[in-house]
Coordinates of C-alpha atoms in Angstrom, one line a residue:
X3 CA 11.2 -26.1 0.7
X4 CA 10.3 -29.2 -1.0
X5 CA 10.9 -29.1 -5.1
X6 CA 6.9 -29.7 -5.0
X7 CA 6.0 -27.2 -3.3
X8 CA 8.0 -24.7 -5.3
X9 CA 6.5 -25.9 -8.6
X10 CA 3.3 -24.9 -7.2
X11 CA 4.9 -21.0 -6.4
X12 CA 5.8 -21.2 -10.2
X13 CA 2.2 -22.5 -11.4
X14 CA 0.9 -19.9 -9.7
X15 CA 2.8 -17.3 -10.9
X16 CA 2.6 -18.4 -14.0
X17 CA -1.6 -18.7 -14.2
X18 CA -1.5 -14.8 -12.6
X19 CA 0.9 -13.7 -15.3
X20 CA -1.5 -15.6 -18.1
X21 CA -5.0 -14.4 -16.7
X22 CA -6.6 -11.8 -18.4
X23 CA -7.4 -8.2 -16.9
X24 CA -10.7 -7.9 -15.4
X25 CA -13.3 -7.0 -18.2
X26 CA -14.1 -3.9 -16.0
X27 CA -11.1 -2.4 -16.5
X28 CA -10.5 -3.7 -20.3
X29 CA -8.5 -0.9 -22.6
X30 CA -7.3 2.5 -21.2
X31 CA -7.6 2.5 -17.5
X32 CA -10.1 5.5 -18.5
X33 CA -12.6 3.4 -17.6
X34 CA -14.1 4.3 -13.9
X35 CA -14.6 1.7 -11.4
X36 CA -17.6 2.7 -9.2
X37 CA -18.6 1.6 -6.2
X38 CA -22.1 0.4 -4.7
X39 CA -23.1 0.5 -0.8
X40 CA -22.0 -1.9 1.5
X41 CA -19.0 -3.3 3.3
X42 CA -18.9 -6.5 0.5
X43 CA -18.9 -3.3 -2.4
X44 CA -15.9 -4.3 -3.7
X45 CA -16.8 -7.7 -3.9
X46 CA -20.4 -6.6 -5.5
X47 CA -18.0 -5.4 -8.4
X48 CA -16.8 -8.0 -9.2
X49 CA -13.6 -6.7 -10.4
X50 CA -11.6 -9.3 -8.2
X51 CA -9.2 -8.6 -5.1
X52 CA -6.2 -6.2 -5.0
X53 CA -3.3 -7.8 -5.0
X54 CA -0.6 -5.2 -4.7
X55 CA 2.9 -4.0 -4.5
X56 CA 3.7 -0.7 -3.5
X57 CA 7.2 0.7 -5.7
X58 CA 8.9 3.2 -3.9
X59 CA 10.7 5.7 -6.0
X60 CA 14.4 5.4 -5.5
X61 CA 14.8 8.1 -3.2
X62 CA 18.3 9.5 -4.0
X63 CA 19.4 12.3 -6.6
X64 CA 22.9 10.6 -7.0
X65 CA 20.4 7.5 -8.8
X66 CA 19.0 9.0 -11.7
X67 CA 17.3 7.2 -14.6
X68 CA 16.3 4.4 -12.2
X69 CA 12.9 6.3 -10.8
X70 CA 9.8 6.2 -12.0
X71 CA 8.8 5.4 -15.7
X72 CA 12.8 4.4 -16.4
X73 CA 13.6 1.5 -18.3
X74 CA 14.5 -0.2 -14.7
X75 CA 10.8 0.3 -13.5
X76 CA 9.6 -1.8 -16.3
X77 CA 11.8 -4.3 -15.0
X78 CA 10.0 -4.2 -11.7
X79 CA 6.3 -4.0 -13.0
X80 CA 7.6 -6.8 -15.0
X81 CA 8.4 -9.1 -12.2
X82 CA 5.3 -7.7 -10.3
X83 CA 3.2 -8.7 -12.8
X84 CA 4.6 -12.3 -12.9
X85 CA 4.9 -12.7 -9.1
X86 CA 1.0 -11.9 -9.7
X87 CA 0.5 -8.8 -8.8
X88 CA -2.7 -6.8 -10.2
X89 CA -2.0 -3.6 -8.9
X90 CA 0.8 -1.6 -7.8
X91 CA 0.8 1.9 -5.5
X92 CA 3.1 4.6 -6.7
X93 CA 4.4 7.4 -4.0
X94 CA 4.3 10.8 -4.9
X95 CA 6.5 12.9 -2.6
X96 CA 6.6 15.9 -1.1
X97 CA 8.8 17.7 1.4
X98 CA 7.7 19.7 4.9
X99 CA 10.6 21.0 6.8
X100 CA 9.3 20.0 10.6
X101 CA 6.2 19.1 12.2
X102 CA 5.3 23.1 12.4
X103 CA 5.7 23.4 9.5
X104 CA 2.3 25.8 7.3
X105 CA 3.7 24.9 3.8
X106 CA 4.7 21.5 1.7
X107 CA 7.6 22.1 -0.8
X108 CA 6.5 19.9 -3.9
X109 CA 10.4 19.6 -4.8
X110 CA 11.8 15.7 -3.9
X111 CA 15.0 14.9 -5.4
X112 CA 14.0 16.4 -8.7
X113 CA 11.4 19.3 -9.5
X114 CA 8.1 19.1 -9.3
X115 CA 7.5 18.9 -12.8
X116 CA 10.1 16.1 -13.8
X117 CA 8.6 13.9 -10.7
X118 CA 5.0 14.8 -12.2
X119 CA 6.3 13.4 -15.6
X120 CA 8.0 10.3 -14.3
X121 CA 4.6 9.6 -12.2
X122 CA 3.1 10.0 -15.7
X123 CA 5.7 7.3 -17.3
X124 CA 5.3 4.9 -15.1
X125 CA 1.5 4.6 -14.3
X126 CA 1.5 4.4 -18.6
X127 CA 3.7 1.5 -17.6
X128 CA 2.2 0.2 -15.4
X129 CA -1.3 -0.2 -17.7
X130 CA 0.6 -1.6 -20.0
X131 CA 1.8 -4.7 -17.9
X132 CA -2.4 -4.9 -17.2
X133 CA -1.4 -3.7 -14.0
X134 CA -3.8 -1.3 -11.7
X135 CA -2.8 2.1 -9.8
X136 CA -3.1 3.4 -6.5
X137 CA -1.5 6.9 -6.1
X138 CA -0.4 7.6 -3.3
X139 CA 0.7 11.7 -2.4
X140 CA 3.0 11.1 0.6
X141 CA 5.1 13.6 3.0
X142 CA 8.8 13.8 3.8
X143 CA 9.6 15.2 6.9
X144 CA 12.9 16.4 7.0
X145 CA 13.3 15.9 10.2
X146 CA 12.4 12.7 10.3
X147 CA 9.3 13.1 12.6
X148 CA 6.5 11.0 11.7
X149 CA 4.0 13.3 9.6
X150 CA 1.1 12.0 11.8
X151 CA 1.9 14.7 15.0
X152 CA 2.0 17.8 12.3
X153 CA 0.9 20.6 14.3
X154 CA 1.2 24.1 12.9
X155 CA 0.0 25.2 16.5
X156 CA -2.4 28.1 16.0
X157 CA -5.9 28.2 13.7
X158 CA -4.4 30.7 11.4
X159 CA -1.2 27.8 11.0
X160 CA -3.6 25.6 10.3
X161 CA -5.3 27.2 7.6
X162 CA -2.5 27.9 5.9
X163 CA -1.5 24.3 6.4
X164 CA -4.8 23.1 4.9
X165 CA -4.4 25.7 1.8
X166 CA -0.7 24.7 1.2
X167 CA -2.0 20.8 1.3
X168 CA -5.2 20.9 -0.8
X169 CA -2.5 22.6 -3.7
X170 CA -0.1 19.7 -2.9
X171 CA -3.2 17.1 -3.3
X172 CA -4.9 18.5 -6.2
X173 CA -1.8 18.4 -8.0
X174 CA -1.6 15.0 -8.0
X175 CA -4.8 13.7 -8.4
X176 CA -4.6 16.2 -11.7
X177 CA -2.1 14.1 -12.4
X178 CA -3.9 10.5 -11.3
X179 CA -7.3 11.7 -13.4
X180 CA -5.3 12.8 -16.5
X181 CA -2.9 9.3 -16.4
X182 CA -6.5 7.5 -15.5
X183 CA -5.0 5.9 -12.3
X184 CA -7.3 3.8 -10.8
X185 CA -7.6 4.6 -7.2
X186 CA -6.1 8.1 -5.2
X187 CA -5.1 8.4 -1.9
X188 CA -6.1 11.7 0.1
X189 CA -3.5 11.4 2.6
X190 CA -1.1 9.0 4.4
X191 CA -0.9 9.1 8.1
X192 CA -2.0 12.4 8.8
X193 CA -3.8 11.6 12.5
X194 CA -3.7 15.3 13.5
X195 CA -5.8 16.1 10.3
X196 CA -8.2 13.1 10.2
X197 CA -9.1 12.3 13.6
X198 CA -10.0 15.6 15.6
X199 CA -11.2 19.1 15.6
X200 CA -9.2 19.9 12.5
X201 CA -10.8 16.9 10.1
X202 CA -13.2 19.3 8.3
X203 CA -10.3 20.7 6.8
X204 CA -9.7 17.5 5.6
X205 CA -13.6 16.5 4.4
X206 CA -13.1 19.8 2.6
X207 CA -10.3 19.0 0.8
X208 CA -11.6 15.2 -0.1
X209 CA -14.9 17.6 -1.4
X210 CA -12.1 19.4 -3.6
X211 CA -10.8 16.7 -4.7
X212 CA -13.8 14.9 -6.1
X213 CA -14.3 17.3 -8.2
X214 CA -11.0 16.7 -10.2
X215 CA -10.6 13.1 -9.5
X216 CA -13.2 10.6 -10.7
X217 CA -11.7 7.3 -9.8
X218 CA -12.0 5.8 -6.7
X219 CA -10.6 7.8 -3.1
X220 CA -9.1 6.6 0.2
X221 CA -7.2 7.9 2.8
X222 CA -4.2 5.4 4.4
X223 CA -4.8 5.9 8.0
X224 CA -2.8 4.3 10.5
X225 CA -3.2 1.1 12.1
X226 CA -3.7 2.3 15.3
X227 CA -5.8 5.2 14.5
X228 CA -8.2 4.2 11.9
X229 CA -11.0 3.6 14.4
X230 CA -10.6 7.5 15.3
X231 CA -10.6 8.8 12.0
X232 CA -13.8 10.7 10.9
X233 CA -13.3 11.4 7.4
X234 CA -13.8 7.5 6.3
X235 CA -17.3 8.9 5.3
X236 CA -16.1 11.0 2.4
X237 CA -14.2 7.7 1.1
X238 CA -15.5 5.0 -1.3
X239 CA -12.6 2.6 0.4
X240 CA -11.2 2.5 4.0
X241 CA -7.4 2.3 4.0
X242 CA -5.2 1.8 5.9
X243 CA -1.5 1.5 6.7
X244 CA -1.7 -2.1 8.4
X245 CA 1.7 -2.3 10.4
X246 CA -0.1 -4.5 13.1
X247 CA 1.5 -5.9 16.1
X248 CA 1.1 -9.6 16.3
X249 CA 2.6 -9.9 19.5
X250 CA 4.4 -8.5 22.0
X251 CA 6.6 -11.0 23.6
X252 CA 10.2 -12.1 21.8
X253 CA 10.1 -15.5 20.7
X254 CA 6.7 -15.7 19.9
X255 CA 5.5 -19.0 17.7
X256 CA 3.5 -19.1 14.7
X257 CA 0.3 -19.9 16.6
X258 CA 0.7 -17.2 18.7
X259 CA 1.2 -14.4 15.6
X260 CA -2.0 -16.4 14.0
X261 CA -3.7 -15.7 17.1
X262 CA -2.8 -12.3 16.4
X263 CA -3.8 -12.2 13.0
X264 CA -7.2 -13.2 13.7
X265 CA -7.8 -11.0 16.4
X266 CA -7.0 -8.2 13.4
X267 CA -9.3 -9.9 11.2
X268 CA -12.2 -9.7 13.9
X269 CA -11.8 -5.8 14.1
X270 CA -11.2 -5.0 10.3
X271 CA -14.8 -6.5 10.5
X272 CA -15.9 -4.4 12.6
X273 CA -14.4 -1.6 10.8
X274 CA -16.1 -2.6 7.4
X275 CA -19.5 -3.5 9.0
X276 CA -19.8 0.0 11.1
X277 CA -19.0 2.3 8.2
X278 CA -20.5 -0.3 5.9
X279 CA -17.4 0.1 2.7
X280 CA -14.8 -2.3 2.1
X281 CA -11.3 -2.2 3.8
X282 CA -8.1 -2.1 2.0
X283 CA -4.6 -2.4 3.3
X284 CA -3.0 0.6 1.4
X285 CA 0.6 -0.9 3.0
X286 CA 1.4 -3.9 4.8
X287 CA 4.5 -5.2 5.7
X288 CA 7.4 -7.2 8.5
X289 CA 11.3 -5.9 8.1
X290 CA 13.6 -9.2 8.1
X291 CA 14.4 -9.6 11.1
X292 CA 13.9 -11.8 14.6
X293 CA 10.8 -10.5 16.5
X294 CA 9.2 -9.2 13.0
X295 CA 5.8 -8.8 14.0
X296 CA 6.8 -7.1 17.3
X297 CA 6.9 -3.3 16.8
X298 CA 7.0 -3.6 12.6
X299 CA 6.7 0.0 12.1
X300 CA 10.2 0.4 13.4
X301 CA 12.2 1.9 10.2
X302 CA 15.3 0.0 9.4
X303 CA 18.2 2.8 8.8
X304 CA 17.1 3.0 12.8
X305 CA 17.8 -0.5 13.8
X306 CA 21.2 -1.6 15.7
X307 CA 22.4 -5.5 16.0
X308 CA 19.8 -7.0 14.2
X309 CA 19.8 -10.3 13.3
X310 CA 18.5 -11.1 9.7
X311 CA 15.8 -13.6 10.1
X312 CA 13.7 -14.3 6.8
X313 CA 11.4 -16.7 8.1
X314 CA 10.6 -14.5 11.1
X315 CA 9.2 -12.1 8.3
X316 CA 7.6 -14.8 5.9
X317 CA 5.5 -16.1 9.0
X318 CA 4.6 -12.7 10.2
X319 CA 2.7 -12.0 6.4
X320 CA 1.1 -15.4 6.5
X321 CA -0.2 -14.7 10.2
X322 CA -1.8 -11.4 9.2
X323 CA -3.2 -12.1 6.2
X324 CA -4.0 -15.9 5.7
X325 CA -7.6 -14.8 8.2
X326 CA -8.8 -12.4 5.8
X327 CA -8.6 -15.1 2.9
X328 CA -12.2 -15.7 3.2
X329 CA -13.0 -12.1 4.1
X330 CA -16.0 -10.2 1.7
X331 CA -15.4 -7.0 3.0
X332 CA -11.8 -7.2 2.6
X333 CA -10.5 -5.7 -0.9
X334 CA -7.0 -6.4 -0.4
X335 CA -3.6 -5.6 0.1
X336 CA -0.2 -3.6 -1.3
X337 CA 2.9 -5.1 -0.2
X338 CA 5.3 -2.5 1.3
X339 CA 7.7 -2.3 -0.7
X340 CA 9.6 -3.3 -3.3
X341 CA 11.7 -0.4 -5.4
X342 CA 11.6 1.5 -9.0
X343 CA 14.8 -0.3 -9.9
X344 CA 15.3 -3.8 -8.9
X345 CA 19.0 -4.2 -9.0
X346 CA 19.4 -0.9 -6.7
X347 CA 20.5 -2.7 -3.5
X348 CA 21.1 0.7 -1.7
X349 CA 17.1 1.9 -0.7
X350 CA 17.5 -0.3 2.7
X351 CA 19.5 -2.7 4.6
X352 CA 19.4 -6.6 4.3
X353 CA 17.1 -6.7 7.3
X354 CA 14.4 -4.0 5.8
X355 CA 10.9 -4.0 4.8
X356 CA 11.2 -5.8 0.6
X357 CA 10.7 -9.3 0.0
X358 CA 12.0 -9.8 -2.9
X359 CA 13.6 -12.4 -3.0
X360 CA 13.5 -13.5 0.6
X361 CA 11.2 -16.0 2.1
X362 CA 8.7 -13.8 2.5
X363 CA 8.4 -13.3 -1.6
X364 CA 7.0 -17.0 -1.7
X365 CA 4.2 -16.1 1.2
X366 CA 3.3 -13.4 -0.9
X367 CA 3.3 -15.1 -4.3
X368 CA 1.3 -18.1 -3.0
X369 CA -1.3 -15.1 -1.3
X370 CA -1.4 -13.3 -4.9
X371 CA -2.2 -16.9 -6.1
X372 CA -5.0 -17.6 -3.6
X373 CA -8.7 -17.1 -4.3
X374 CA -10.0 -14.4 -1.8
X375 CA -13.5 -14.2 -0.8
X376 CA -13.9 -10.7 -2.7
X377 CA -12.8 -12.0 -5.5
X378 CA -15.6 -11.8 -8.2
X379 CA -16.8 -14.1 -10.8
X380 CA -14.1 -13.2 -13.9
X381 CA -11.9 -15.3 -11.3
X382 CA -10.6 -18.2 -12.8
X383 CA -12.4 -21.3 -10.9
X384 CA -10.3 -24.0 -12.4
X385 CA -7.0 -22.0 -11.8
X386 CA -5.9 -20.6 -8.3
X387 CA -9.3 -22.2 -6.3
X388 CA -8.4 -25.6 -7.7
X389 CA -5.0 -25.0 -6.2
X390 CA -5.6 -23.4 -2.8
X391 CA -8.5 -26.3 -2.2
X392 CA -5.1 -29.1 -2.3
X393 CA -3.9 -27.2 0.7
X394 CA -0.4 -27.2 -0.8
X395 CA 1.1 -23.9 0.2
X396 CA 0.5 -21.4 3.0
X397 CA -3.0 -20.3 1.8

């Protein structure tokens, strides 16, 4: 990369870091953000585009004082906030022993309390870098089955599945409305809960939770569900976990993953405009590796030979996201992932999902940098729009 083109990652970075936070979130993130109808809400709010980094907890007892709300996390909002990020989404944890399982253990590494606490920390951190916060109550499977095929197997398992996960919920969005985090997530991939005859245990729970939580609410479905889902209705945002194929043949050019990422684009739109609210991509991300955007979902601790390939992962984020730039309906994005502690090398391999410091980091910095069409009107005209109408960079 030319020493040009760098300068203008810097600049950018730089004019995020120096911009002010959005007058409708000024002072304690108290203040609520409310929604109006309409695909282009976010937009009407003119509280500007999410431009987000999910921070995974480090997920290991053997780590401690390098979670949540340790003096290593304020490293890492620290370089979120100059990369220019304006939110970040937390993960809040809890444990289910198998896929039949009728009860969540709220234990993960450390007791419930001292993970409640160290949530508490570091979304007070996080507000103080002027930085947003999505919460985001995931599960742990310990078998490592993906939570989305849970099936307690009988109507009486699934009620007491339902009870054991509106406690695990309400829990943390006790914890979201008392910090004053600015957007909760209902649920992460739960497709057996959220797309058939067992959703109403779901819309019930969402009714539950409005009533403790008075931010904003989403649900991360999965990419390849989210059209199935029924419970976007009880939501002022449509998430979703956006871990898109861009195609499916090795070797594939950046053309072709463009081609890809418009044809995503054309059904997000769809998405927005049939249940008229705006879509947000609660996680998107490519491992660092050839073929990125070819099965991405694929966990890294899994892989075998792989060959490290950075620029196989910085093209798949431009593909996806550079044709939603001019998007309306489209309130943004959180970056999966980067980790509590920056230095802490041991959370994935070489070849996993983080940018930092890859390739891939500069795509994302020049993306936080760009102006994006539901960005409102505190956005800086003479700043980022001056630089993306040049044409230097990827956006």
């Amino acid at each position: 990369m030319n020493r040009a083109r760098r300068a203008w990652f810097a600049l950018g970075a730089f004019l995020a870091f120096a911009l002010p936070a959005s007058s409708a979130f000024a002072g304690h993130a108290a203040s609520r953000l409310t929604l109006g109808p309409g695909a282009m809400a976010w937009r009407d709010a003119g509280v500007g585009t999410i431009r987000g980094l999910t921070i995974g907890p480090i997920e290991s007892s053997l780590h401690p004082g390098k979670g949540y709300g340790s003096r290593a996390f304020a490293r890492t909002t620290e370089e979120a906030r100059r990369l220019g990020a304006n939110w970040v989404s937390l993960t809040a944890f809890g444990r289910i022993a198998d896929l039949h399982a009728t009860g969540i253990d709220p234990t993960f590494e450390a007791p419930f309390a001292e993970n409640r606490r160290a949530v508490g920390r570091a979304i007070a951190e996080a507000h103080r870098r002027g930085l947003r916060v999505l919460l985001v109550p995931h599960l742990w499977v310990e078998t490592g089955e993906w939570r989305g095929e849970v099936d307690p197997g009988t109507d009486e398992g699934w009620k007491r599945w339902a009870e054991s996960y509106r406690r695990h919920v309400l829990a943390w969005a006790r914890v979201a409305e008392s910090e004053g985090a600015e957007m909760f997530a209902v649920g992460i991939e739960l497709r057996s809960f959220a797309t058939g005859v067992r959703a109403p245990l779901l819309s019930s729970i969402i009714a539950d939770v409005r009533r403790t939580y008075h931010g904003l609410l989403t649900y991360a479905a999965n990419w390849d569900d989210v059209f199935d889902t029924v419970v976007l209705g009880d939501l002022d945002v449509i998430g979703l976990n956006a871990f898109f194929p861009l195609d499916t043949h090795p070797g594939a050019d950046l053309a072709a993953l463009e081609a890809g990422g418009r044809d995503i684009a054309e059904r997000m739109r769809t998405l927005a405009e049939t249940w008229q609210k705006p879509v947000l991509f609660t996680e998107m991300g490519y491992t660092t590796r050839t073929d990125a955007a070819i099965e991405p979902w694929i966990w890294p601790d899994t892989m075998k030979s792989v060959v490290v390939d950075q620029r196989a992962q910085a093209e798949a984020y431009e593909a996806l996201l550079s044709p939603l730039v001019d998007a309306p309906w489209f309130a943004g994005f959180f970056v999966w992932r980067i980790y509590a502690d920056p230095d802490d090398m041991s959370q994935e391999a070489e070849w996993g999902f983080s940018p930092r410091g890859k390739e891939a980091e500069l795509v994302v910095r020049d993306a936080f940098a760009a102006r994006w069409g539901a960005d409102g009107a505190w956005f800086s005209p003479g700043g980022f729009a001056t630089r993306r109408a040049t044409g230097i960079g990827l956006f």
